[in-house]
Short mmCIF file of C-alpha atoms and ligand atoms in Angstrom, two decimals:
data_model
loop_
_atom_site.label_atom_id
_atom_site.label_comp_id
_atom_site.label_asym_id
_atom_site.label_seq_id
_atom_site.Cartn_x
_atom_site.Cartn_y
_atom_site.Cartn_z
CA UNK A 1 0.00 0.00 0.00
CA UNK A 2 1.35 3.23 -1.02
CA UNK A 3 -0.01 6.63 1.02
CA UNK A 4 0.53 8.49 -2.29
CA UNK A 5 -2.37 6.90 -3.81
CA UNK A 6 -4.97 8.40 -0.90
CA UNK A 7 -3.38 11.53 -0.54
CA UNK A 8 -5.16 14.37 -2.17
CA UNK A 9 -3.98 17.67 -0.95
CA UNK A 10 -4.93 19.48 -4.38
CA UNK A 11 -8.12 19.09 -3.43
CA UNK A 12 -7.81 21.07 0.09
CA UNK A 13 -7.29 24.67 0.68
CA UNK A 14 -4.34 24.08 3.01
CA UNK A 15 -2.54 27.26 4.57
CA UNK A 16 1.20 27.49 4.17
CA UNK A 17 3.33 26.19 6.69
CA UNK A 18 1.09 24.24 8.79
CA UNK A 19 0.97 20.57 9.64
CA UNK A 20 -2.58 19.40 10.40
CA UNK A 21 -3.11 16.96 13.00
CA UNK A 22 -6.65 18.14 14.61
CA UNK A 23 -8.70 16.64 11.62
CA UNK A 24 -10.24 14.46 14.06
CA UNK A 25 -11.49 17.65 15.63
CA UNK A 26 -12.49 20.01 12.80
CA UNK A 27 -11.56 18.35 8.90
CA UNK A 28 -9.97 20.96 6.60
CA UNK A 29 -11.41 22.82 4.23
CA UNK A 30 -12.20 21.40 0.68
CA UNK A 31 -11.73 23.69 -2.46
CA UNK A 32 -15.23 24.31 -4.04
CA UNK A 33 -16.44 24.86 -0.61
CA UNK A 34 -16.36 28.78 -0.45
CA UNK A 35 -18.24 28.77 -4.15
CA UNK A 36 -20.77 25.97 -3.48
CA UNK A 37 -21.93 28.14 0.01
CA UNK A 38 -21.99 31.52 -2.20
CA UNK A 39 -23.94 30.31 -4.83
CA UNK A 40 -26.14 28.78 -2.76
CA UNK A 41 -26.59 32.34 -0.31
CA UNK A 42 -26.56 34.47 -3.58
CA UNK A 43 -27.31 32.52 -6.79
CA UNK A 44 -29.97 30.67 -4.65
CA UNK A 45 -31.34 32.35 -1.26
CA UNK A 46 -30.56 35.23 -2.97
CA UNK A 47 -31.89 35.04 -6.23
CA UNK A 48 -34.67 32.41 -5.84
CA UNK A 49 -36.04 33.42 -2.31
CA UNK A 50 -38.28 30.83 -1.08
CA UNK A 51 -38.45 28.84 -4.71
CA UNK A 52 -35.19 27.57 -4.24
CA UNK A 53 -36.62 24.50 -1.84
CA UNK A 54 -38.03 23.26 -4.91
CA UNK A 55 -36.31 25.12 -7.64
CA UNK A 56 -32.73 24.52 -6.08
CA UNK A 57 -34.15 21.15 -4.63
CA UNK A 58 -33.18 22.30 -0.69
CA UNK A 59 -36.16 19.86 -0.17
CA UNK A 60 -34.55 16.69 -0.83
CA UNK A 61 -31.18 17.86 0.21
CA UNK A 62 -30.81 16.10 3.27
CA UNK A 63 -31.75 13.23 2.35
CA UNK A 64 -29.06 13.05 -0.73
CA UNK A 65 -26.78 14.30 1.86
CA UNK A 66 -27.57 11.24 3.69
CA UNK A 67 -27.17 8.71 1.00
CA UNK A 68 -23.53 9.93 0.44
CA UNK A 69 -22.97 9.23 3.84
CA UNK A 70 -24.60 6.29 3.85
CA UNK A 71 -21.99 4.79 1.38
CA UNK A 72 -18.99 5.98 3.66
CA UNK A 73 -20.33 4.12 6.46
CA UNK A 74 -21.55 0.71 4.70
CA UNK A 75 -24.99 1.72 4.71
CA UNK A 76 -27.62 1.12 1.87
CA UNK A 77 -29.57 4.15 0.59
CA UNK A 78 -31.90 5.38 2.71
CA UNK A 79 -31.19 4.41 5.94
CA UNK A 80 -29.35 7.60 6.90
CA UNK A 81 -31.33 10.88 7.82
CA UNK A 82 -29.45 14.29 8.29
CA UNK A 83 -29.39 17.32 10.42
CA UNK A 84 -29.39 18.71 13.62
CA UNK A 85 -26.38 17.85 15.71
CA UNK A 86 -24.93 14.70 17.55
CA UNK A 87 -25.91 15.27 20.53
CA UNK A 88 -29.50 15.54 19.51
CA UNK A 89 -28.82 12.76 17.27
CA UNK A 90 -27.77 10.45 20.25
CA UNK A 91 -30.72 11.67 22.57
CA UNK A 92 -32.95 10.75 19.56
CA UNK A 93 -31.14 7.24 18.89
CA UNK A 94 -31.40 6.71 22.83
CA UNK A 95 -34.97 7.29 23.49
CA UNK A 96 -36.10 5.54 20.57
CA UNK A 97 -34.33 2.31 21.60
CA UNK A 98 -35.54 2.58 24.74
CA UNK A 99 -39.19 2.37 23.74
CA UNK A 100 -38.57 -0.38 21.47
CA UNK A 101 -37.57 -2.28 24.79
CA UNK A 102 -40.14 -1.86 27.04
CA UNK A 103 -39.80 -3.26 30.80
CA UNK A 104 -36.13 -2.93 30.43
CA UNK A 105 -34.73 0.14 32.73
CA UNK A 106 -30.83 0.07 32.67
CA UNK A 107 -28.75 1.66 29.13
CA UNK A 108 -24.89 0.79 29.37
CA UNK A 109 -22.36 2.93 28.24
CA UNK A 110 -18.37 3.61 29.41
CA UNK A 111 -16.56 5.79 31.17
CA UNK A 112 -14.71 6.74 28.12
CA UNK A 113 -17.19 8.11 26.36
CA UNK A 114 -17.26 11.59 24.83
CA UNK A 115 -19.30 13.30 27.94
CA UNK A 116 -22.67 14.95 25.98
CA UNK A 117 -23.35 11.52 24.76
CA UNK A 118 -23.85 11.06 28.63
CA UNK A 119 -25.57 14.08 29.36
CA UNK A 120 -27.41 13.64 26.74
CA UNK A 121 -28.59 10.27 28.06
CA UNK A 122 -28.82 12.09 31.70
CA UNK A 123 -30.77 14.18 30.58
CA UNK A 124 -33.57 11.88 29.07
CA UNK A 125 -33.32 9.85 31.72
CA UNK A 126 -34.45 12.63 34.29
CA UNK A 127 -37.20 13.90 31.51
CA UNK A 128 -38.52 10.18 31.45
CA UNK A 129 -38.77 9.36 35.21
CA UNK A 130 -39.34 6.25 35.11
CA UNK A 131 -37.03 4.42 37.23
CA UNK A 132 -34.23 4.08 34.44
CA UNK A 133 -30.01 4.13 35.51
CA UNK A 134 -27.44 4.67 33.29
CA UNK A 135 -24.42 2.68 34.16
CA UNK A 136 -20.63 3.47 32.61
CA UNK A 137 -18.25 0.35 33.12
CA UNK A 138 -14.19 0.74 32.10
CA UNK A 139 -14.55 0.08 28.29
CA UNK A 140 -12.58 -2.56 28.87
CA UNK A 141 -15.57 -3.78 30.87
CA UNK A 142 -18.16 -3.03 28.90
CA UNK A 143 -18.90 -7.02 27.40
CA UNK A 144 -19.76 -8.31 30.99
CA UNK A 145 -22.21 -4.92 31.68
CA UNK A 146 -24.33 -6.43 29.33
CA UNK A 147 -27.18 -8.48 30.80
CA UNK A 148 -31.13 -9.28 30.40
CA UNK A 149 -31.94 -6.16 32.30
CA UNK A 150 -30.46 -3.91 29.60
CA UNK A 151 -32.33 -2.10 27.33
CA UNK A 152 -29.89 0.12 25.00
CA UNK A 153 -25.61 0.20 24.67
CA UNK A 154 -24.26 3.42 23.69
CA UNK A 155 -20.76 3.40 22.91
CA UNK A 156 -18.86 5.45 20.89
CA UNK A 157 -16.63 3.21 18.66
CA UNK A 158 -13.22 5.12 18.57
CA UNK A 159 -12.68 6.78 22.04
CA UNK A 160 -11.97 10.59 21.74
CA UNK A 161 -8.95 10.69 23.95
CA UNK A 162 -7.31 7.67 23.51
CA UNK A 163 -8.12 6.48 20.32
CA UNK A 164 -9.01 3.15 21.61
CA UNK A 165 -11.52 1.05 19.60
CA UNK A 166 -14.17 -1.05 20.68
CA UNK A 167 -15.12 -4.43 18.14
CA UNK A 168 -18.08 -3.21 16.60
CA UNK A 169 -19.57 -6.56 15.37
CA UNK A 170 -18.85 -8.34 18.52
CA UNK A 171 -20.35 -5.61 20.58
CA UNK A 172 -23.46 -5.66 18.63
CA UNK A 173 -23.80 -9.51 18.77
CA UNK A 174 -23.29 -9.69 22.48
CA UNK A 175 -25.86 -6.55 22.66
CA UNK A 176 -28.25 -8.44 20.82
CA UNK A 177 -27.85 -11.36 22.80
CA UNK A 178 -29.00 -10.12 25.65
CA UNK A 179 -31.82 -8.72 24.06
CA UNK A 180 -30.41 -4.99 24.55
CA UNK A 181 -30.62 -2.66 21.41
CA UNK A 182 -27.06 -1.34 20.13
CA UNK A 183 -26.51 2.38 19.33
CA UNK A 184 -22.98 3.44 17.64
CA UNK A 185 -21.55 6.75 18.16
CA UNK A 186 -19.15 7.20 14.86
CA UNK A 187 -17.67 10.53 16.17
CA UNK A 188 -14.07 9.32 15.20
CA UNK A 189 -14.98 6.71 12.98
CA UNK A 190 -16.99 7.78 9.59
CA UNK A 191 -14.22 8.63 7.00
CA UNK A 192 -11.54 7.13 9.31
CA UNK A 193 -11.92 3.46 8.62
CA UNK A 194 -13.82 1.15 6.97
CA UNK A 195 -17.29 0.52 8.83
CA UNK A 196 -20.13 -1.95 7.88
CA UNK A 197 -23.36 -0.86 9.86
CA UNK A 198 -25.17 -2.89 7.69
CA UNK A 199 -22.89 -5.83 7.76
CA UNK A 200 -22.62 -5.57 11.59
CA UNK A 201 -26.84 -5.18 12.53
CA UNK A 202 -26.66 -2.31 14.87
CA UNK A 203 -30.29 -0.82 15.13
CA UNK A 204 -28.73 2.68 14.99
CA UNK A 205 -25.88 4.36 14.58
CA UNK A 206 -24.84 8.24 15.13
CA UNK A 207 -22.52 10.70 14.01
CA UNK A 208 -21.22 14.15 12.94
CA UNK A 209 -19.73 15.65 9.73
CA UNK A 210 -17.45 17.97 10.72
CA UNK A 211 -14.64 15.91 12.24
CA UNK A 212 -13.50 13.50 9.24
CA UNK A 213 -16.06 13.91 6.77
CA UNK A 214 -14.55 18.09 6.55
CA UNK A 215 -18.19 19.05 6.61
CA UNK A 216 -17.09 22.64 8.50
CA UNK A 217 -17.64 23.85 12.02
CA UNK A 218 -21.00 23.40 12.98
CA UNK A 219 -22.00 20.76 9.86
CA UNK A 220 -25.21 18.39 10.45
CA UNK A 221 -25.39 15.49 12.14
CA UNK A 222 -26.07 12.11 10.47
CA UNK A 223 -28.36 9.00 12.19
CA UNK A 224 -28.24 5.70 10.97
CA UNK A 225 -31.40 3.48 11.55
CA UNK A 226 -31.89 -0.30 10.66
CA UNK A 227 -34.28 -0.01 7.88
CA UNK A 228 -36.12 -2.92 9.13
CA UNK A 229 -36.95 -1.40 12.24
CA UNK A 230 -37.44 2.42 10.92
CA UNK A 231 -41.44 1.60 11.21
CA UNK A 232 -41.35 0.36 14.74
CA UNK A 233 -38.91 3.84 15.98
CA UNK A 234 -41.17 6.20 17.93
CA UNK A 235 -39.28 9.51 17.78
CA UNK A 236 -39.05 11.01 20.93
CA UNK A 237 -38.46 14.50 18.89
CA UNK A 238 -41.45 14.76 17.00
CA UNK A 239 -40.39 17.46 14.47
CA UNK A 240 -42.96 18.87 11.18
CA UNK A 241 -40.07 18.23 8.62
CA UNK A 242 -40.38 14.26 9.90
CA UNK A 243 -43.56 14.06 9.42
CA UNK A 244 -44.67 12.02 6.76
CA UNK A 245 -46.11 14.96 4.56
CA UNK A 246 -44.98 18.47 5.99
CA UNK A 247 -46.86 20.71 4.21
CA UNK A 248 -50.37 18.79 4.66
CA UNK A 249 -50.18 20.59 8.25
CA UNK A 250 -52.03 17.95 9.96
CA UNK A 251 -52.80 18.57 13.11
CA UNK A 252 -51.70 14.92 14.05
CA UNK A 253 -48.11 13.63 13.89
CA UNK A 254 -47.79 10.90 11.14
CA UNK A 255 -44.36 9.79 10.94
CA UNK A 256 -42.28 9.73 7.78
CA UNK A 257 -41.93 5.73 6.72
CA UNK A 258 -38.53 6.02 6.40
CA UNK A 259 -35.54 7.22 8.48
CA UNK A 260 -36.97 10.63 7.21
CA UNK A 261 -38.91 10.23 10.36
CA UNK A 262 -35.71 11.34 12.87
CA UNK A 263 -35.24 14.46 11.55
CA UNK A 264 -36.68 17.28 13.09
CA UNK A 265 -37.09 20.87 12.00
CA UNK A 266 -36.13 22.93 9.16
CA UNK A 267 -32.52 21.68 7.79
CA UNK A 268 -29.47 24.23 7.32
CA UNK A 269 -29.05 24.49 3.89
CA UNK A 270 -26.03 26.13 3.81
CA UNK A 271 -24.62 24.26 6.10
CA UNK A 272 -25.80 21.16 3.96
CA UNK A 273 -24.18 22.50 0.78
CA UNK A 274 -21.47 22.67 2.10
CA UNK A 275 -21.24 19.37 3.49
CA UNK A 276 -22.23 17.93 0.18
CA UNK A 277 -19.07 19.72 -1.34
CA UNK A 278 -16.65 18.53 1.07
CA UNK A 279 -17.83 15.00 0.57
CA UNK A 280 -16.66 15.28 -3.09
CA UNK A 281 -12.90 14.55 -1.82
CA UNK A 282 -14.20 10.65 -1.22
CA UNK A 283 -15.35 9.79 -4.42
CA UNK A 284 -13.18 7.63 -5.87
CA UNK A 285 -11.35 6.98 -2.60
CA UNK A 286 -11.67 3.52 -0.82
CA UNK A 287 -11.66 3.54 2.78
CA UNK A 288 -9.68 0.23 3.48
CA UNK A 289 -6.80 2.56 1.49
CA UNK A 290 -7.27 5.02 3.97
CA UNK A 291 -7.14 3.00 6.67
CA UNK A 292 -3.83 1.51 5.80
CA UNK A 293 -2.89 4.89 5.05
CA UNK A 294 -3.80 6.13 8.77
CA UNK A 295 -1.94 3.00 10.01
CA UNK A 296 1.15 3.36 8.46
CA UNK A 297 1.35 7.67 9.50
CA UNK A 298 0.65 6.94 13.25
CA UNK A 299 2.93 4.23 13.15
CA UNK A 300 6.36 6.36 11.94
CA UNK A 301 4.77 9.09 14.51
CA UNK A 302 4.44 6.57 17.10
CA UNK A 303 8.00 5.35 16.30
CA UNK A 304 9.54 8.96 15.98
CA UNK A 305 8.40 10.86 19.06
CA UNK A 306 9.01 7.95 21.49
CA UNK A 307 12.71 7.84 19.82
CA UNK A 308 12.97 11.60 20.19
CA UNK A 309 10.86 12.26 23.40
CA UNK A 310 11.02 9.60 25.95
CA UNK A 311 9.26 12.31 28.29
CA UNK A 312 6.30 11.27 26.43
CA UNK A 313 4.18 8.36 27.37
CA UNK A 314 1.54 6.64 24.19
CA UNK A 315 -1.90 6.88 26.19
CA UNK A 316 -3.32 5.21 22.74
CA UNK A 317 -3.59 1.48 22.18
CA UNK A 318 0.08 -0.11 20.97
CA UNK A 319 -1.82 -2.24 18.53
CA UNK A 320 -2.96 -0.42 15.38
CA UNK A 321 -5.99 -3.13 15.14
CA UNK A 322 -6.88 -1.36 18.63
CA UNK A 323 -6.22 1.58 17.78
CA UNK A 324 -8.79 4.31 15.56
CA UNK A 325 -6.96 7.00 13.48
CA UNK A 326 -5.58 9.11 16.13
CA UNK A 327 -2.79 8.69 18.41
CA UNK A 328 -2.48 9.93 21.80
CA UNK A 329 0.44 10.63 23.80
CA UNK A 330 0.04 11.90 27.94
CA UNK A 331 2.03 14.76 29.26
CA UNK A 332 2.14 16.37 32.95
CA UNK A 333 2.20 20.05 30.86
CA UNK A 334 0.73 18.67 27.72
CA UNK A 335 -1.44 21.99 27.62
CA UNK A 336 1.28 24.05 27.59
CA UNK A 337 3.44 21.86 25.16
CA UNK A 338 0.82 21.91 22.87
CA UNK A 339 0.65 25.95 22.68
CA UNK A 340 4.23 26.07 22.03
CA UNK A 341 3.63 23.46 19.17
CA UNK A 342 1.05 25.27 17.70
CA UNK A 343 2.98 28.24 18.01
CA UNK A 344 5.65 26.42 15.30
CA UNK A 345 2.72 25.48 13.53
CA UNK A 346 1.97 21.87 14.60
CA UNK A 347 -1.39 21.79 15.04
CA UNK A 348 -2.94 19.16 17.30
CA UNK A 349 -5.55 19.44 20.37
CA UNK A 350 -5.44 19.03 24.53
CA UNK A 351 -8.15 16.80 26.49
CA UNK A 352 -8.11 17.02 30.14
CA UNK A 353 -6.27 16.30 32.00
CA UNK A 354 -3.15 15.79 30.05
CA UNK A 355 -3.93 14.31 26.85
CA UNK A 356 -1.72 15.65 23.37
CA UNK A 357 -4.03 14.49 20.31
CA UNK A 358 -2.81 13.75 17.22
CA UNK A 359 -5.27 13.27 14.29
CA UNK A 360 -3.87 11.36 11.15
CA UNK A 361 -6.22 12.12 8.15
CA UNK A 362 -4.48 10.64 4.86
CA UNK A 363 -6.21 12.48 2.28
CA UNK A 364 -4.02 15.87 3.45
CA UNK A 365 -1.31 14.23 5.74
CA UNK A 366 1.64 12.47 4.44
CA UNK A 367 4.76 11.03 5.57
CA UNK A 368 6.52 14.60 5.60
CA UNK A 369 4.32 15.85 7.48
CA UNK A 370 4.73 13.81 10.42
CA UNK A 371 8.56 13.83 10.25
CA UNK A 372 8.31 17.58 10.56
CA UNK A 373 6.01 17.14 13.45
CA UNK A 374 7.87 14.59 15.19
CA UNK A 375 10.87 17.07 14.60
CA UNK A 376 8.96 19.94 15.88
CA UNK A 377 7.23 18.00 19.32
CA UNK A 378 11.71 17.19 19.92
CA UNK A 379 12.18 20.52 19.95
CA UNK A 380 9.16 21.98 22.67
CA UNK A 381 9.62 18.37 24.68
CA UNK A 382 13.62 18.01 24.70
CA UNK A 383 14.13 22.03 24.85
CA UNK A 384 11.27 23.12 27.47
CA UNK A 385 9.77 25.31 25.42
CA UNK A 386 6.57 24.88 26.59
CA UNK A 387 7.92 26.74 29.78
CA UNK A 388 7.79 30.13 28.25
CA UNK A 389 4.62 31.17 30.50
CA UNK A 390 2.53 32.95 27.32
CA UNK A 391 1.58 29.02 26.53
CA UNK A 392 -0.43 28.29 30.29
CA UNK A 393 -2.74 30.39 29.41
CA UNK A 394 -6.02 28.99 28.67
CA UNK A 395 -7.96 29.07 25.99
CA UNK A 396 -12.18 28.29 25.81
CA UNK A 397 -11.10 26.10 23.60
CA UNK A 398 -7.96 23.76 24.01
C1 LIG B 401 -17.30 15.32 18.75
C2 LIG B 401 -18.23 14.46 19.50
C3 LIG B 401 -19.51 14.93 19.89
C4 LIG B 401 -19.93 16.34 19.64
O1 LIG B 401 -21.32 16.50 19.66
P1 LIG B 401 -21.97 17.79 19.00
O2 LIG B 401 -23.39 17.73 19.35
O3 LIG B 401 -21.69 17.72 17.52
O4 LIG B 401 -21.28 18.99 19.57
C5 LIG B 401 -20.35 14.03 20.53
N1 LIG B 401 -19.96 12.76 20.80
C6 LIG B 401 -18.74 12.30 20.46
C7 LIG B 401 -18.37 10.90 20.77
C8 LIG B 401 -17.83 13.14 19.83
O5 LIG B 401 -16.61 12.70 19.53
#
């Protein structure tokens, strides 16, 4: 396998200088994106006003939106809805699973997880009242959590600080084994790595756009349901633009028959557009390519910052089976030390409490890349740069 044949940075308004490593966090920018978004605010909003949701087709948007996700994510056509974001996407994916399991009162998630996909839940929960309890084993310990009593498991597949990654088809089995229904957050894992919701069974599956899909800060979520199950999912957020015919303005819900039926109100366009753009980088592209792709980068920057920085410890899984496409090393003053990186134009990202995140995104990372960022982490580790005070202070943002 040869990185060269992923890599597309032509296709990427890069800035000068920089070496990207926080595409796991917000995906760079695609060329075509900055025309697609103004003719769609001038040549469309602008010149069509209120036509343009049939005469620009804004109507079906998310739904074509969708079905291009759908094929990144081994999903048939369809089964993917749009809009909205993941959070809202997970409470929808949550309550919907547990009315589908009536009688059942526990969900299981991990202590790893990203924490609105537990707030989220929280916050149900507490709307609900009905005797429910989240619990939130070690991932590790996630398999024997799983009992009769269990309704839904939420877990997100690729862990946001570690990059640790759970088995997605032998989760789902042992989820459906017990009866439980199995919800997949794919946060760090749509345009990462090869997935096969369909392949696998999960009843749903969630995620966002803006991470590895480049979709832009702020980009719609995506939710994944079974199609043989769409029919039976109550949604708990019972939105006009999932009803089953809008603009008959029934005074009575109807669902949409299709996964339609889980979005809720008026879509973001623009926002939509733009996503559709960005997703023209993947055509052509296979994902197992850019999975080997990923593998191979994080493996010569695994190998070249713990030869260079032995101050450095890998918080992410050795094994690159385990392991999704970031890699994560901990640091007392990783804060700091990431500042001073970013300062030399390394650009990762800090989780609490002293995680340095490193996203590897082959389409617009290559092998040079990483040797200049290995070089650039010897310099702030081995020299102390990060001890120049301007880089404690703290950002809203880290
Ligand atoms: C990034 C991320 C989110 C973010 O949710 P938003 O509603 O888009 O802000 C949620 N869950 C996981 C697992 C994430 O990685």
């Amino acid at each position: 396998m040869n990185i060269s044949t992923v890599t597309r940075k032509h296709l990427f308004d890069l800035p000068e200088n920089i070496v990207y490593l926080d595409g796991n966090s917000l995906g760079c920018l695609p060329r075509g994106v900055a025309g697609r978004a103004s003719k769609t605010i001038e040549g469309e909003w602008g010149g069509q006003l209120i036509r343009a949701w049939n005469t620009a087709s804004w109507m079906s948007l998310p739904q074509r939106v969708g079905d291009r996700i759908a094929r990144l994510v081994g999903a048939p056509d369809g089964s993917v809805a749009t809009g909205d974001t993941l959070s809202i996407k997970v409470y929808q994916a949550v309550a919907a699973a547990l009315r589908m399991r009536p009688g059942r009162k526990v969900i299981v998630s991990d202590s790893g997880n990203f924490p609105t996909d537990l707030y989220m839940v929280r916050g149900l929960l507490q709307t609900l009242d009905a005797g429910y309890e989240l619990r939130t084993p070690e991932p590790e310990n996630v398999a024997d959590a799983i009992d009769e009593s269990v309704a839904a498991v939420l877990l997100t597949h690729v862990d946001y600080r570690t990059g640790r990654m759970h088995d997605m088809a032998d989760m789902t089995r042992r989820a459906q084994a017990a009866g439980a229904a199995m919800i997949w957050d794919l946060a760090h894992s749509a345009g990462a790595l090869p997935l096969d919701l369909a392949g696998c069974g999960t009843e749903f599956a969630v995620g966002c756009t803006y991470k590895y899909l480049n979709g832009g800060p702020g980009a719609p979520a995506f939710i994944y349901v079974r199609p043989d199950i769409v029919s039976a999912v109550e949604p708990a957020l019972a939105g006009w633009m999932g009803h089953d015919a809008p603009f008959a303005m029934e005074l009575h819900y109807r669902p949409a028959m299709s996964t339609e039926r889980l979005r809720v109100g008026t879509p973001p366009i623009v926002q939509l557009a733009i996503l559709d753009e960005a997703l023209n980088v993947w055509d052509g592209v296979e994902l197992e390519d850019v999975r080997a792709a990923s593998i191979e980068l994080s493996e010569l920057f695994i190998a070249e910052v713990e030869r260079r920085c032995p101050q450095l410890n890998l918080a992410s899984p050795r094994d690159p089976a385990a392991r999704g496409s970031q890699v994560s090393f901990a640091f007392a003053n990783g804060y700091e030390a990431m500042q001073a990186l970013i300062d030399r134009g390394v650009i990762g990202d800090f989780r609490a409490p002293d995680i340095m995140r490193f996203g590897f995104t082959p389409l617009y990372v290559d092998r040079d890349d990483v040797l200049v960022a290995a070089g650039k982490i010897e310099e702030v580790i081995g020299g102390e740069l990060w001890r120049d005070t301007r880089y404690s202070v703290r950002s809203r943002v880290t």
